[in-house]
mmCIF file of C-alpha atoms in Angstrom:
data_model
loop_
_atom_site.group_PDB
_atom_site.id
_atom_site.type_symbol
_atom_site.label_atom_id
_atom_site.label_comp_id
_atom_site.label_asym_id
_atom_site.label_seq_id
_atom_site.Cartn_x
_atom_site.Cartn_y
_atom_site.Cartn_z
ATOM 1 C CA UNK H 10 0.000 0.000 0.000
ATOM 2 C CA UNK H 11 2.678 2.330 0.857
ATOM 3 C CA UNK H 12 4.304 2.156 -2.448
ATOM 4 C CA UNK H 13 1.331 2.849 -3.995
ATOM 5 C CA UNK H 14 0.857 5.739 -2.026
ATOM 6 C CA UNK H 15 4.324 6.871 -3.442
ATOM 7 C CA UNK H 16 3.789 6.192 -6.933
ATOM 8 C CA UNK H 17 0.334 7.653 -7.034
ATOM 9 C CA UNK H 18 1.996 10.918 -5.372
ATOM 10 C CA UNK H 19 4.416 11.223 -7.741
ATOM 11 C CA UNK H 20 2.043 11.040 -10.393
ATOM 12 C CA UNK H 21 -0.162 13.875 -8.980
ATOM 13 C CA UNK H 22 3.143 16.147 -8.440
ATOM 14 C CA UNK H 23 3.580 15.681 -12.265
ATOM 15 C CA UNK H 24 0.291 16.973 -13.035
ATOM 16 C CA UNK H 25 0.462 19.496 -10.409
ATOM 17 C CA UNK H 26 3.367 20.851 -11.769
ATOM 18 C CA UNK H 27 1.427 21.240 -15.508
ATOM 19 C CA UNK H 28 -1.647 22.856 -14.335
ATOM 20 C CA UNK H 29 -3.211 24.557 -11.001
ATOM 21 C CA UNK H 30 -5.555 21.841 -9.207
ATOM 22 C CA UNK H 31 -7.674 22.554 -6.065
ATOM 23 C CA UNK H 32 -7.134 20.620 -2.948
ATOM 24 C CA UNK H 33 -10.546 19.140 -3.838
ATOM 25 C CA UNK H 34 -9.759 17.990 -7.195
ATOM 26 C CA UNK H 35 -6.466 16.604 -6.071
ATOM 27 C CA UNK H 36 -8.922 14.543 -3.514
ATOM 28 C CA UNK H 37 -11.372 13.269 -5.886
ATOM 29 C CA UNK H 38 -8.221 11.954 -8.371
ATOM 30 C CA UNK H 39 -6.691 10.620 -5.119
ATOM 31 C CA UNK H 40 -9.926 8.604 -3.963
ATOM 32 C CA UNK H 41 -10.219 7.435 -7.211
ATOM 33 C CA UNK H 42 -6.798 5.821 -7.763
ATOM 34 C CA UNK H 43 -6.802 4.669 -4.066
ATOM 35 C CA UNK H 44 -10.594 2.804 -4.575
ATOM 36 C CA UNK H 45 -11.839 5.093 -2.051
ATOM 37 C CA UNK H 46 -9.231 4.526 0.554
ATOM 38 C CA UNK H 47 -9.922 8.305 2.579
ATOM 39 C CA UNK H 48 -7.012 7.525 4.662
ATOM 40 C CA UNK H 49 -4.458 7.087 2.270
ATOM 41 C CA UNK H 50 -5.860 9.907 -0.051
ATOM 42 C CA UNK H 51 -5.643 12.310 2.772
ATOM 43 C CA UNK H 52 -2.095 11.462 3.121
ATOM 44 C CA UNK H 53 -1.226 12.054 -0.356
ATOM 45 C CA UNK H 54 -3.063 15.239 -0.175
ATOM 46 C CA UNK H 55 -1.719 16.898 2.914
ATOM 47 C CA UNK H 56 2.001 15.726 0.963
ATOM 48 C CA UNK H 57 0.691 17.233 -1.557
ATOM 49 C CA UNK H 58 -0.079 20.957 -0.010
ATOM 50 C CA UNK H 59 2.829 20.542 2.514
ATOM 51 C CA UNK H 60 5.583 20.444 -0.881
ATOM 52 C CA UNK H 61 3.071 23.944 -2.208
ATOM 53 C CA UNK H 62 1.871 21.550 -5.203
ATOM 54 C CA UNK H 63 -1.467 22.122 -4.522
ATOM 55 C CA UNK H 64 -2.756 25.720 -3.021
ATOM 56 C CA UNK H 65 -6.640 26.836 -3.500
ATOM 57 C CA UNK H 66 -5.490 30.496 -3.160
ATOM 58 C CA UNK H 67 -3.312 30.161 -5.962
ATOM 59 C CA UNK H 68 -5.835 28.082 -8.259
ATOM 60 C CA UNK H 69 -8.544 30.160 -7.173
ATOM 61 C CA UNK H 70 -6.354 33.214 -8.958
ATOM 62 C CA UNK H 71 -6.011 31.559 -11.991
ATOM 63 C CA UNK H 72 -9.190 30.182 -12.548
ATOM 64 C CA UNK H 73 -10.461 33.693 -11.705
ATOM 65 C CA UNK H 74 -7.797 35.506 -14.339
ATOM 66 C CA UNK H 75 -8.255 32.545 -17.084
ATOM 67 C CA UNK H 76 -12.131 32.900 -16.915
ATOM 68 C CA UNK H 77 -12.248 36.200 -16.782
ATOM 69 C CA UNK H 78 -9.808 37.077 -19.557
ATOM 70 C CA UNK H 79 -10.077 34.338 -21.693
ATOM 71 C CA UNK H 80 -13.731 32.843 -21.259
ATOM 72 C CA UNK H 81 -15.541 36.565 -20.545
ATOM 73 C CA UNK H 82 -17.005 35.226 -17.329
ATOM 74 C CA UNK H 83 -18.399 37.720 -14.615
ATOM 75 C CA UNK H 84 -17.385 38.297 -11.470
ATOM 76 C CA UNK H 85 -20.922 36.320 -10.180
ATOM 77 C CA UNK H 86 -19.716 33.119 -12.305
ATOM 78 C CA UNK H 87 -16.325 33.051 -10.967
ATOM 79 C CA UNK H 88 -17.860 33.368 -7.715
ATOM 80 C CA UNK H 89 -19.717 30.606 -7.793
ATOM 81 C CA UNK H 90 -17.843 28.129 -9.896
ATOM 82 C CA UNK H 91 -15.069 28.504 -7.368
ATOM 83 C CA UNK H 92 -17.237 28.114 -4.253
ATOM 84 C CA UNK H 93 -18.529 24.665 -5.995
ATOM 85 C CA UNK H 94 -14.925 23.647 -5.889
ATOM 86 C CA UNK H 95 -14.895 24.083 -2.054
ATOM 87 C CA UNK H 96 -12.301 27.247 -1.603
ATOM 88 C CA UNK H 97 -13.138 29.015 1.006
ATOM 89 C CA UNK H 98 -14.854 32.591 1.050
ATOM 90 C CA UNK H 99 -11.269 34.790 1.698
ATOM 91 C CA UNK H 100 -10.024 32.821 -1.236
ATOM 92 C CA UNK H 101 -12.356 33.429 -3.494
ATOM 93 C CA UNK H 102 -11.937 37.623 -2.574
ATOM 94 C CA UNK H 103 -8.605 37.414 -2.863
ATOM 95 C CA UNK H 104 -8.856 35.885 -6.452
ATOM 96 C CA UNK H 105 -11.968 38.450 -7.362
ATOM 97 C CA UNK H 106 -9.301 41.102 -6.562
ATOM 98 C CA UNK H 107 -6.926 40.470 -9.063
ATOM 99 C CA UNK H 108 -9.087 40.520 -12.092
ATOM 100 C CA UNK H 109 -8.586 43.958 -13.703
ATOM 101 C CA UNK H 110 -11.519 45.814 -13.213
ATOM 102 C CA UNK H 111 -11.322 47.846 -16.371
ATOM 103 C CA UNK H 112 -10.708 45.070 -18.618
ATOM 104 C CA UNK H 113 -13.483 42.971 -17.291
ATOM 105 C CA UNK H 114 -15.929 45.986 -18.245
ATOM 106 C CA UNK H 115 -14.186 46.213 -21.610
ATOM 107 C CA UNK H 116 -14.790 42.679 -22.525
ATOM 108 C CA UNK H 117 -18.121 42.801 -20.868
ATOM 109 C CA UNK H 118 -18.855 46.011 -23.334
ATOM 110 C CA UNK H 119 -17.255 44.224 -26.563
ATOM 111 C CA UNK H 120 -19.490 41.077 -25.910
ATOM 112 C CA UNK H 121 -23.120 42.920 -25.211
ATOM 113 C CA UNK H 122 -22.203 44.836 -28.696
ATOM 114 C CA UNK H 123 -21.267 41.503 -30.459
ATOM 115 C CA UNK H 124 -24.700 40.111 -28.727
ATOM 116 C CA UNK H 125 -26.816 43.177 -29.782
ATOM 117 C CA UNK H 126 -25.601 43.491 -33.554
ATOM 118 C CA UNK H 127 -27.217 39.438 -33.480
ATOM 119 C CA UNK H 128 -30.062 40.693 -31.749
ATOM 120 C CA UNK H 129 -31.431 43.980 -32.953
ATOM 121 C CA UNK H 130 -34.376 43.256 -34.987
ATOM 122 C CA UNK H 131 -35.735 40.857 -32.335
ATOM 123 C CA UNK H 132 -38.437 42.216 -30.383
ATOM 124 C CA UNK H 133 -36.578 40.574 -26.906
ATOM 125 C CA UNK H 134 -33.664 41.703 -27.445
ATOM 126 C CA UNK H 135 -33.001 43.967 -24.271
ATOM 127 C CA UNK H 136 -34.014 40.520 -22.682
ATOM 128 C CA UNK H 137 -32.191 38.321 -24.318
ATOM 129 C CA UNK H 138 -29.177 40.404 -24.156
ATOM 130 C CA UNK H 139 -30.173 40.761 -20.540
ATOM 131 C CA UNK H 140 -30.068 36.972 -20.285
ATOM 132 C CA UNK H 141 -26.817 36.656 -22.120
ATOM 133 C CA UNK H 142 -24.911 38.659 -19.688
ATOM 134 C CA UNK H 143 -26.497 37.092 -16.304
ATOM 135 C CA UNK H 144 -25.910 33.581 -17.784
ATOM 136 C CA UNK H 145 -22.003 34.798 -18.191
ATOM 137 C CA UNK H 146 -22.240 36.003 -15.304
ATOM 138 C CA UNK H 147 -22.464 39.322 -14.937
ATOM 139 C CA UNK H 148 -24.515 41.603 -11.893
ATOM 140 C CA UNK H 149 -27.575 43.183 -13.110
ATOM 141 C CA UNK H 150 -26.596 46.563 -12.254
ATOM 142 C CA UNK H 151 -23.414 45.951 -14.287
ATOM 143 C CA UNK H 152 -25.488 45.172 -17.610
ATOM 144 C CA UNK H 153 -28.317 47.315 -17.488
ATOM 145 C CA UNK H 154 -26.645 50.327 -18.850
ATOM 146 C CA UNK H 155 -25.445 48.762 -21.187
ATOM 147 C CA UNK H 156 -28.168 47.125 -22.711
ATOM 148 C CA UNK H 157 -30.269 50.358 -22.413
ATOM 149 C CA UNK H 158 -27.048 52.100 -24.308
ATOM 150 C CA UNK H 159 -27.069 49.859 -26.929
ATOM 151 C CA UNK H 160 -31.433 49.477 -27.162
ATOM 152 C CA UNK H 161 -31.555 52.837 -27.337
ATOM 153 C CA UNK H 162 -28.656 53.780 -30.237
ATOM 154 C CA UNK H 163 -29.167 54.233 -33.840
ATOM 155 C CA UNK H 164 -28.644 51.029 -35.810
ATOM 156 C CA UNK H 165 -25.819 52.724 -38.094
ATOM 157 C CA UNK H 166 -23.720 53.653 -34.550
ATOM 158 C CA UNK H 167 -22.847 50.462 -34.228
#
């Protein structure tokens, strides 16, 4: 047992070392390869965090960057997502708080615009772009003046 507790650590320090993981993913993959030995997973966990292979504050900061930059998730999303993962509250603010705040609102501008020239002779489209930017998650209060920007332009503005 102990030797497969060393090979199977090994092989999660690989992968850790290729990509962030959360302490809970790490788990499940543990559990898995240890046919649901708890015992032995925790061990190769805790290893695991001890060596700084796996930290939630620094996944939670890339996840947060990666879907925010790349993916054009809201802050709301984000949010969530990572709190489904299991990382804690003070985590999650600490990875909210490096996205830049400009660019988000930038993206978040660029995609409503892309979503309204699709939408503009629909008669829902201030609530189907509404819908769009919720389901990316976005806060209500951030979308709303957009969408009434954009409703309320001339077609050949944009």
């Amino acid at each position: 047992m102990e030797e497969e507790i060393l090979k199977l650590t090994d092989r999660l320090r690989g992968q850790c070392s290729r990509r962030e993981y959360c302490i809970a993913d790490i788990r499940k993959k543990a559990l898995k390869a240890l046919d649901g030995n708890a015992d032995a997973a925790s061990r190769v966990v805790d290893v695991l965090v001890e060596e700084k292979y796996v930290d939630d504050l620094r996944f939670a900061s890339a996840f947060a960057r990666d879907k925010s930059s790349i993916q054009g998730w809201g802050e709301v999303k984000i949010r969530y997502m990572l709190a489904a993962k299991g990382i804690s509250r003070q985590n999650i603010d600490s990875a909210l708080e490096e996205i830049d705040g400009a660019r988000a609102a930038s993206r978040l501008e660029k995609l409503m615009e892309n979503k309204y020239r699709s939408l503009k002779d629909d008669p829902q489209c201030r609530l189907k772009m509404l819908r769009f930017a919720l389901g990316r998650g976005y806060g209500y209060e951030e979308i709303s003046g957009i969408v009434e920007q954009l409703t309320s332009r001339k077609d050949e503005d944009i």
